[in-house]
XYZ file of C-alpha atoms in Angstrom:
532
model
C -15.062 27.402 -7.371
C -18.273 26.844 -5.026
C -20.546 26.239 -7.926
C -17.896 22.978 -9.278
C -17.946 22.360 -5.675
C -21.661 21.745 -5.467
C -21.796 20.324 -8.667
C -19.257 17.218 -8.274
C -20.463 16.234 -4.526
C -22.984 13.877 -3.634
C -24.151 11.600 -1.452
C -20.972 9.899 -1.218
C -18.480 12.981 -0.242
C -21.565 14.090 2.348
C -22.010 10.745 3.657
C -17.802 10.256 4.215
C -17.818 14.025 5.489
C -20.392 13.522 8.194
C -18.578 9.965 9.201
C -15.420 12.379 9.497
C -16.897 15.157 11.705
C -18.409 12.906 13.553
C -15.201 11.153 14.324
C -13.775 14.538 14.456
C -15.749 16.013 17.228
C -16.284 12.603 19.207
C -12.149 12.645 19.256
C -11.955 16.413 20.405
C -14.552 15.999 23.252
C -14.923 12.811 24.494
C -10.759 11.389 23.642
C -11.147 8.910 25.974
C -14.313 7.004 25.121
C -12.810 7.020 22.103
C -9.924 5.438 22.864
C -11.684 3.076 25.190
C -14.579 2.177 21.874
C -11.143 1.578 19.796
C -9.720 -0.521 22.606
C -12.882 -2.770 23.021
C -13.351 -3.204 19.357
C -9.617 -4.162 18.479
C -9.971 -7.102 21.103
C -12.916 -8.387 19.412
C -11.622 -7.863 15.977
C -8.293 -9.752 17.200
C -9.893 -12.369 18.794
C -12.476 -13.414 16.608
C -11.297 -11.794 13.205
C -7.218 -11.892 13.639
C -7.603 -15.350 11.216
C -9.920 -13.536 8.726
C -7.027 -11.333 8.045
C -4.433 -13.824 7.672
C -6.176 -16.004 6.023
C -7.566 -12.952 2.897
C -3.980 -11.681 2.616
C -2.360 -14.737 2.183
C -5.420 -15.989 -0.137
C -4.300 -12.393 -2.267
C -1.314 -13.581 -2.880
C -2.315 -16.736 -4.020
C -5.017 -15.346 -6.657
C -2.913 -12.659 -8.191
C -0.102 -15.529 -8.227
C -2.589 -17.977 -9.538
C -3.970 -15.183 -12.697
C -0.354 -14.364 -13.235
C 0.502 -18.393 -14.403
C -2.678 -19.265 -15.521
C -4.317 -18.689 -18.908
C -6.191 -15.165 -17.925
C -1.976 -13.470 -17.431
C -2.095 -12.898 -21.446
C -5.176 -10.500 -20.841
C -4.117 -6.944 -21.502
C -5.365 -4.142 -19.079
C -7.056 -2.490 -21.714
C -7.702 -2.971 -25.590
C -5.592 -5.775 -27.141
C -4.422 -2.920 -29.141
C -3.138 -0.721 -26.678
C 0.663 -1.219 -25.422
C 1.704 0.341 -22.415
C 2.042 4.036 -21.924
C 5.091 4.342 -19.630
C 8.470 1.883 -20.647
C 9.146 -0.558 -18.118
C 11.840 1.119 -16.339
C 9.660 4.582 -16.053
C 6.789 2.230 -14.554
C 9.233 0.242 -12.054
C 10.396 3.514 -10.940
C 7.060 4.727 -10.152
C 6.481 1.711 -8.569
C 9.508 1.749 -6.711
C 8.098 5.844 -5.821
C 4.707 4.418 -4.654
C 6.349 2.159 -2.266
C 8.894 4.479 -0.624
C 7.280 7.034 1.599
C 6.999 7.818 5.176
C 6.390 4.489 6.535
C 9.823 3.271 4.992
C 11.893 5.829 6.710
C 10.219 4.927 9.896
C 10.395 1.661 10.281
C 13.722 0.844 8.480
C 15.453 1.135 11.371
C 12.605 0.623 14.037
C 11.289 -2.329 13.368
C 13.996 -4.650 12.946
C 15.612 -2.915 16.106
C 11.991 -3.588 17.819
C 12.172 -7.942 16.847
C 16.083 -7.722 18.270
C 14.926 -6.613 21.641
C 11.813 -8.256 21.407
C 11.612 -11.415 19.386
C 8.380 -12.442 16.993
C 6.409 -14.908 19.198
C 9.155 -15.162 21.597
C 11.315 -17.637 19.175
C 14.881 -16.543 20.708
C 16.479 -14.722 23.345
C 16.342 -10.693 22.799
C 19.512 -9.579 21.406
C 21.121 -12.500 20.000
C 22.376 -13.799 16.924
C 19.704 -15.678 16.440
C 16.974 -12.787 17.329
C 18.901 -10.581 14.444
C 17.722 -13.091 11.971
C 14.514 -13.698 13.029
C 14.207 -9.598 13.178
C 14.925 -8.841 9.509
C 12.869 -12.228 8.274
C 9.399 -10.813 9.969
C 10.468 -7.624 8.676
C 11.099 -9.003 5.237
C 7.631 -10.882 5.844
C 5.653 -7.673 6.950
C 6.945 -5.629 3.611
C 7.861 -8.334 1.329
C 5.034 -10.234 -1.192
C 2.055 -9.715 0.405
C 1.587 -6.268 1.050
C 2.006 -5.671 -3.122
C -0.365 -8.360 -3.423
C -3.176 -6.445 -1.659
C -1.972 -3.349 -3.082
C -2.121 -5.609 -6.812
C -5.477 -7.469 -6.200
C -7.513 -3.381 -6.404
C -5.011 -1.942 -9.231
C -5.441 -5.075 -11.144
C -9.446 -5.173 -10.900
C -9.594 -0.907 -11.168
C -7.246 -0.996 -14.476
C -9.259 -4.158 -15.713
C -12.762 -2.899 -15.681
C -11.829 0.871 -16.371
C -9.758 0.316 -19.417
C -10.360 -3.168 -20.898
C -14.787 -3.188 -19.969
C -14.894 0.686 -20.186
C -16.427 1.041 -16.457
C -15.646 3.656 -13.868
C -12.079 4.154 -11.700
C -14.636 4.054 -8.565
C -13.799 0.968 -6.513
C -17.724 0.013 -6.763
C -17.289 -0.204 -10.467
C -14.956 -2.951 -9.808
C -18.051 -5.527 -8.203
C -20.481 -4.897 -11.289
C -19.971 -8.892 -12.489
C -21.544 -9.658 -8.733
C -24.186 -7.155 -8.377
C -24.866 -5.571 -12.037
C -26.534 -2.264 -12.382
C -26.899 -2.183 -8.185
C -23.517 -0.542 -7.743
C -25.065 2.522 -9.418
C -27.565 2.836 -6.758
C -27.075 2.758 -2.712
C -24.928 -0.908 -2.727
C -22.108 1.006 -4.919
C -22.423 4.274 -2.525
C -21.598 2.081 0.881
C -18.750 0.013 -1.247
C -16.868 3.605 -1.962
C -17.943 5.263 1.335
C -16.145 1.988 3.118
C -13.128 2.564 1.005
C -12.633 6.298 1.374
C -13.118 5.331 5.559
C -10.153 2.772 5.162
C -8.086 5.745 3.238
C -8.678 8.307 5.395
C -7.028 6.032 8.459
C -5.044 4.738 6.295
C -2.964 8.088 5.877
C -3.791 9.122 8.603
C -2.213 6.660 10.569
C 0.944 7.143 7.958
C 0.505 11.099 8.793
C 0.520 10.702 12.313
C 3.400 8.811 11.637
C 5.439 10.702 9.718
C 4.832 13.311 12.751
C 6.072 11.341 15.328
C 9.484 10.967 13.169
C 9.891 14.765 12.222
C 9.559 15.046 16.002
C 12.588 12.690 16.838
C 14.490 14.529 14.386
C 13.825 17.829 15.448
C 14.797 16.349 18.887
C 18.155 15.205 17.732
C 18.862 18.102 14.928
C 17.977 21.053 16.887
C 16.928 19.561 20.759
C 13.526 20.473 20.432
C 11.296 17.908 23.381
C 11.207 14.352 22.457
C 7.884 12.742 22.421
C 5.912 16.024 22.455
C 2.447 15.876 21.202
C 2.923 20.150 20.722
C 5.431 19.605 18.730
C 3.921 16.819 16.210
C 1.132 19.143 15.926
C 3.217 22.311 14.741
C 4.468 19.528 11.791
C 0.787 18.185 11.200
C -0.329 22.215 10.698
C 2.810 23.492 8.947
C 2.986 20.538 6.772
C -0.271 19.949 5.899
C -0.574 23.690 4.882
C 1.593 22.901 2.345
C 0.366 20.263 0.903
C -3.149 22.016 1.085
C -1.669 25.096 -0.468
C -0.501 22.829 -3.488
C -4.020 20.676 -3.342
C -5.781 24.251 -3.939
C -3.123 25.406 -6.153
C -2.510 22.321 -8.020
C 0.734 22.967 -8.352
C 1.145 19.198 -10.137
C 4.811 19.978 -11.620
C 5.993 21.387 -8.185
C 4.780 17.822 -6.886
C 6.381 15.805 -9.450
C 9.558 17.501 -9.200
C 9.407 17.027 -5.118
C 8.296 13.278 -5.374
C 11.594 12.795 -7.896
C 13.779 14.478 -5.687
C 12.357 12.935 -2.778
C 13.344 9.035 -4.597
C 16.543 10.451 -5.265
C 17.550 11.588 -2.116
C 16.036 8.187 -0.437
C 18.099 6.351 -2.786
C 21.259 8.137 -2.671
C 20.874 7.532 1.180
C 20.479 4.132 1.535
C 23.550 3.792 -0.286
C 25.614 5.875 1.901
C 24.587 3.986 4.732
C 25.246 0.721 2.954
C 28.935 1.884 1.929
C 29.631 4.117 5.219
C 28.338 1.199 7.382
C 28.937 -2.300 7.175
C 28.828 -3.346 3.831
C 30.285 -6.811 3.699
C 27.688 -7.856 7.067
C 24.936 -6.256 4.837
C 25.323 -8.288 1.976
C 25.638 -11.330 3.908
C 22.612 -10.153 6.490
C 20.552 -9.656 2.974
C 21.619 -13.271 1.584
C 20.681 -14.853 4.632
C 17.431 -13.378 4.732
C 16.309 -13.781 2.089
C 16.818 -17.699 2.689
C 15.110 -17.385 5.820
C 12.226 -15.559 4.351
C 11.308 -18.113 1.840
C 11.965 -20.952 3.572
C 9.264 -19.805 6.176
C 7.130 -17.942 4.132
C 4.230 -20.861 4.528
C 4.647 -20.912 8.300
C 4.380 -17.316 8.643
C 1.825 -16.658 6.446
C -0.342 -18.738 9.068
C 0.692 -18.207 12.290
C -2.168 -17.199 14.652
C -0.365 -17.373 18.166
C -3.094 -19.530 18.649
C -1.582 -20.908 22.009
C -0.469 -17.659 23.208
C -1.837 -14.365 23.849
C -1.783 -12.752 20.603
C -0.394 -9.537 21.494
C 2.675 -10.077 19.154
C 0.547 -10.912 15.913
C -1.984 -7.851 16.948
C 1.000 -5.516 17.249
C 2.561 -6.558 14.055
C 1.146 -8.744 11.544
C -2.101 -8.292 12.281
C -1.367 -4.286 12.079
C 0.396 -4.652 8.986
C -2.511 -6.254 7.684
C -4.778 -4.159 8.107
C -2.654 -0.742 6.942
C -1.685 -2.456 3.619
C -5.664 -3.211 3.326
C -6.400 0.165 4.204
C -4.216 1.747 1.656
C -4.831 -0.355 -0.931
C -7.827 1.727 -2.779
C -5.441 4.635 -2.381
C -2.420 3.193 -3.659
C -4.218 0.614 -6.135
C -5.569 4.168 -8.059
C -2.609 5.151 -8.331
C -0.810 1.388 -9.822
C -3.900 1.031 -11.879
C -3.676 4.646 -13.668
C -0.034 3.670 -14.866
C -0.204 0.325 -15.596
C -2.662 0.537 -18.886
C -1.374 -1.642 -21.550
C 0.143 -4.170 -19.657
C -0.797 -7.756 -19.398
C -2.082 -9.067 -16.474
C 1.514 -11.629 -15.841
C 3.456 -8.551 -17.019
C 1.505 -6.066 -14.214
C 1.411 -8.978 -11.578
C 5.331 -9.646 -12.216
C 6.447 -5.951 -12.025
C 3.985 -4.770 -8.741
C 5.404 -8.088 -6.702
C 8.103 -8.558 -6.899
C 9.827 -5.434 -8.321
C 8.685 -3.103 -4.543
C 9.466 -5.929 -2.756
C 12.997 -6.423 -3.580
C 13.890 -2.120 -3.296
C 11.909 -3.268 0.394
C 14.526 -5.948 1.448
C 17.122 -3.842 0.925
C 16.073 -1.238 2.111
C 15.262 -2.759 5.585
C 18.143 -4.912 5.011
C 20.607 -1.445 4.973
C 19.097 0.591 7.649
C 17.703 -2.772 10.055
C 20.934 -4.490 9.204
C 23.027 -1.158 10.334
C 21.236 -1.023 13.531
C 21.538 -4.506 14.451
C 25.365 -4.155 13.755
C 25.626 -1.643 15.933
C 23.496 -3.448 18.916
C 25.428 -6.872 18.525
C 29.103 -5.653 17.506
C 29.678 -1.809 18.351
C 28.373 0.317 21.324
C 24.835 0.534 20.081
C 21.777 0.482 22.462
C 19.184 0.912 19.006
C 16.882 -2.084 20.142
C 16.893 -0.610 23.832
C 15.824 2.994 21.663
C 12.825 1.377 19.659
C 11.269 0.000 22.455
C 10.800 3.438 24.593
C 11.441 5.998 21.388
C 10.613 4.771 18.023
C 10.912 7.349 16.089
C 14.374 8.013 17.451
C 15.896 4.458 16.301
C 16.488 5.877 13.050
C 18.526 8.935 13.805
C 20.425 6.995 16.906
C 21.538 4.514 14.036
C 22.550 7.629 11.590
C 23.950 8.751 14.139
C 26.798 6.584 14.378
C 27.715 6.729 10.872
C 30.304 9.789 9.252
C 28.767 12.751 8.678
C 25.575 11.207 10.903
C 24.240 15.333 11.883
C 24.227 16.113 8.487
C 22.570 12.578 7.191
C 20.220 13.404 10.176
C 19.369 16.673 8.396
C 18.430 15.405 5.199
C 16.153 12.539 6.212
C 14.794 15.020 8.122
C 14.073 16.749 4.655
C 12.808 13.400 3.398
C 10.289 12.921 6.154
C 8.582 16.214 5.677
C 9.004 15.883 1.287
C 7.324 12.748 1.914
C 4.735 14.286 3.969
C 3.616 16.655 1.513
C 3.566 14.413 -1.559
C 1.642 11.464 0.574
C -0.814 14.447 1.601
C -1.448 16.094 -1.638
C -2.247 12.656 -3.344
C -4.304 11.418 -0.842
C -6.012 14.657 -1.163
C -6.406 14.120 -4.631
C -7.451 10.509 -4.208
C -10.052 10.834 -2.057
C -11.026 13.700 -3.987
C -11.838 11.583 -7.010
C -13.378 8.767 -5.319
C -16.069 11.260 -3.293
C -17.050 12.755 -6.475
C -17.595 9.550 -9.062
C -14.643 9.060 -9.982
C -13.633 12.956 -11.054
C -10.157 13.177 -12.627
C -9.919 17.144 -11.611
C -11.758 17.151 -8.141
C -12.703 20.699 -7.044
C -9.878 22.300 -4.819
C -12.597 23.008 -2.413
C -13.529 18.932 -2.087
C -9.349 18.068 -1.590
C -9.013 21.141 0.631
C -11.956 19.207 3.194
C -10.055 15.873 2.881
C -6.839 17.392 3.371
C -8.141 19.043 7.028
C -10.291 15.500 7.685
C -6.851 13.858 7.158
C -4.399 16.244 9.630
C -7.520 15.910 11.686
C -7.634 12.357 12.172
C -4.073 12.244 12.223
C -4.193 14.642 15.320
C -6.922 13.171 17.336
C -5.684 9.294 17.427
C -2.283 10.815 18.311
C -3.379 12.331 21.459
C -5.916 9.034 21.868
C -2.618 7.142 22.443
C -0.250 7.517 20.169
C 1.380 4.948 18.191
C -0.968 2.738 19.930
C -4.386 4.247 18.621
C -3.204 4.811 15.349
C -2.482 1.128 15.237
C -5.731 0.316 16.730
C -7.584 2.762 14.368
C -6.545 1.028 11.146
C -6.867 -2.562 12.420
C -10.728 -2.116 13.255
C -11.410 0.696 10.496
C -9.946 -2.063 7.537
C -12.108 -4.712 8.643
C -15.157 -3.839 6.584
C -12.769 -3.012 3.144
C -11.233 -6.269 3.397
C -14.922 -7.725 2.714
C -14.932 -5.609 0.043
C -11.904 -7.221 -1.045
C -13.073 -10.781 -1.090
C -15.559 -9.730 -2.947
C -13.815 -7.911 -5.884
C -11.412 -11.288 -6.177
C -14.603 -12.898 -7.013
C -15.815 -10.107 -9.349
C -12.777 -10.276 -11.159
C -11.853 -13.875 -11.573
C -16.000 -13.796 -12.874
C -15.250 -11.420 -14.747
C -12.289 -12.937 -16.320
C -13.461 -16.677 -16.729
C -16.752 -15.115 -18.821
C -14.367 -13.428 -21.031
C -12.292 -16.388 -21.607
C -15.094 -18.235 -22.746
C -16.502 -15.827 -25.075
C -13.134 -16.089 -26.273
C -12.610 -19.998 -26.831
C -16.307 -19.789 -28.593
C -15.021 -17.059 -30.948
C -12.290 -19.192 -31.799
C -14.147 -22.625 -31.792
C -16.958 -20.425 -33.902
C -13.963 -19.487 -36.209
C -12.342 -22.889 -36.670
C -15.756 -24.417 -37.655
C -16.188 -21.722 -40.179
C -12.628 -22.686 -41.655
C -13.308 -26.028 -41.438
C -16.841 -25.816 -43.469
C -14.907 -23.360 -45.882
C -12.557 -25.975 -47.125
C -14.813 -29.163 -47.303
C -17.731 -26.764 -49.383
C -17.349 -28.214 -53.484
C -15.757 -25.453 -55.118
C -18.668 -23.335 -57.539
C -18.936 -22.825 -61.016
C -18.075 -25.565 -64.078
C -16.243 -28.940 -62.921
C -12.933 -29.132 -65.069
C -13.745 -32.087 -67.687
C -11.835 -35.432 -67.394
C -9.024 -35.434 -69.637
C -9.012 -36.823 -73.117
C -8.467 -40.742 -73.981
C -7.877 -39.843 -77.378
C -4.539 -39.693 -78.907
């Protein structure tokens, strides 16, 4: 085991790994000038970046949109031979798998509970009719087409230049039209370094998460303290044990069958809660939003609170931003390894808009449940989100039938979900510190897995929600460069190859054409006879 150990890392994993113990031990000993660095460096970020952001996510949207309608969608990820190794509905499922996870069992409920109580830039009065639809349109903003558009923009350029130009999975592979052979040497090193940063607080912050909502439930399921940073840390430990056990282990089938239960039990309880709660104000809620979201998707996609004080956008969008960013080399492997075969409007159709419609219902059910309870029934769940997060969701299950034992098994789902999201991470940043290894040593994801429940620890006690928010706004800056910069690879990429095509087949028709007006060879047929 130590001797593949030695011989897959590099500078890359050593470089990463002293980045993480350095964060490590400046978190464990010095927690608040940590806290205080993060704090300084998320106001300048905000202040003189918060555009940057809006402006590259929206702008990712608009290029994957653009290659989608445009001549380069007929490209196949791979050969022109090669068809697709999964059918469609296996690879929407997996899609639909890769988008439900921790984060979607947290924020269901919170954050459309969070923009009833506290309106998006202050458009309404809390708690009102017209808050509720404003709540579930930023909500349907924050998870809806962009997100999968940063997630498609690294899937689409990994599966491109791995299967179709025969290059590496790395994400440095991905900028060879830009730079050529310099991604092989210390360019290509800082390019996967930067991405395995953004990863690792990335899922971290989804970790630290996930910890903060296994706490809630414990709090509600079996009254264990609410809020307690002793308690997330007996889930970080006992959870990521697992999850290391199976990283060492690799126990792959026991994962599979986990992440398949774990999509089956998420979807068999989002439709209890539609049917046990109210159905008919759901369908209408989703309807509504739906026209609300696309009639102010331009609007939103731009809004800088430019004449306020930004704390809204920085707290949300700007957040949002950032995490989808930061997860997208870790969640664009994953896309890119099961989307081989398809054609670039085929894998641009399926990653956008497939995830994003299982999204608005989702947040439609759960959000839409809350906010029925708030504005019609007895509920208090926006007054909950805005001093207990994490508790929003089981308040609102709460009120349902059978809400202790619904309580129980999301509680199940939260810490599935934490396993699976740990071990692949593991595995991910496995392959990407070792060029691009499809079986990285169990001794390489064992030191990511402990980097990861690390990090996850130390911005907890930093502050929270707060710092784990902070974290991944200033920690994605630097990737999002990165992804500017692998738009342009691609689309170079892409445009180089369509000419080579058109030449082949203006090269081709000239050949025809030259064929058919050469005089045919051999004797000339002799006139025919005048005699009779």
């Amino acid at each position: 085991m130590v001797e593949r150990f030695r011989s897959q890392v590099g500078t890359v994993f050593w470089v990463s790994l002293a980045f993480s113990v350095v964060f490590v031990v400046w978190g464990v000993f010095f927690t608040a000038s940590l806290a205080a660095v993060f704090d300084a460096t998320l106001t300048y970020v905000v202040s003189s970046f918060g555009w940057v952001y809006l402006i590259a996510v929206t702008g990712f949207l608009v290029f994957v949109a653009y290659l989608a309608l445009s001549r380069h969608g007929r490209i196949r990820l791979g050969k022109d031979d090669e068809r697709p190794e999964f059918s469609t509905i296996a690879w929407i499922s997996m899609l639909f798998a890769a988008g439900v996870g921790l984060s979607f069992l947290f924020w269901g409920v919170a954050e459309p509970a969070s923009h009833l109580g506290t309106t998006p830039y202050g458009l309404a009065e809390p708690n009102t009719t017209e808050a509720a639809g404003l709540s579930l349109q930023y909500t349907f903003f924050h998870w809806g087409l962009h997100p999968w558009a940063v997630y498609a923009v690294v899937a689409m350029a990994i599966a491109y230049f791995s299967f179709r130009k025969g290059g590496g999975s790395l994400i440095s592979a991905t900028l060879r039209p830009l730079f050529g052979d310099r991604v092989e040497g210390a360019l290509g090193k800082v390019v996967d370094v930067l991405a395995i940063v953004a990863v690792l607080f990335g899922v971290a912050t989804a970790l630290g998460i996930g910890a903060q909502q296994m706490n809630g439930g414990l709090s509600y399921v079996f009254g264990a303290p609410a809020d307690s940073l002793p308690v997330q840390f007996v889930v970080i430990a006992v959870l990521t044990l697992a999850f290391l056990i199976s990283a060492a282990t690799g126990i792959n089938r026991g994962i599979k069958i986990l992440s398949l239960v774990n999509v089956t039990l998420a979807f068999l309880l989002m439709l209890f809660v539609l049917f046990a709660g109210p159905t008919v104000f759901l369908m209408e809620t989703f309807t509504e939003s739906i026209g609300r979201y696309l009639g102010e998707l331009a609007p939103m996609s731009f809004q800088t609170e430019a004449f306020g004080d930004g704390s809204w956008a920085e707290a949300w969008t700007l957040f949002y931003w950032a995490w989808w960013v930061s997860w997208a080399p870790f969640v664009g492997t994953f896309i890119a390894r099961i989307s081989k075969g398809r054609t670039i409007r085929e894998f641009v159709m399926g990653v956008i808009f497939a995830p994003t419609i299982v999204s608005f219902v989702w947040f439609t059910v759960f959000g839409g449940t809350a906010i029925h309870l708030d504005l019609f029934g007895n509920g208090a769940i926006a007054e909950t989100a805005a001093t207990n997060l994490p508790q929003a969701l089981f308040d609102t299950l709460a009120s349902l039938p059978l809400g202790f034992l619904i309580s129980i098994v999301a509680l199940v789902l939260v810490s599935i979900f934490f396993v699976t999201s740990g071990d692949s991470a593991t595995f991910v940043l496995g392959s990407m510190s070792t060029g691009g290894s499809e079986n990285p040593s169990a001794l390489v994801k064992i030191a990511w897995g402990l980097v990861i429940a690390l990090f996850a620890s130390i911005l907890l006690v930093a502050g929270g929600l707060q710092a784990l928010q902070t974290a991944t706004i200033t920690a994605a800056v630097p990737f999002a460069v990165v992804m500017i910069a692998i738009c342009f690879s691609l689309y170079k990429s892409l445009a180089a190859e369509a000419r080579e095509s058109e030449e082949a087949r203006r090269s081709l028709l000239e050949r025809g054409a030259e064929r058919l007006s050469r005089p045919s060879g051999g004797v000339a047929n002799p006139a025919p006879s005048r005699d009779r």
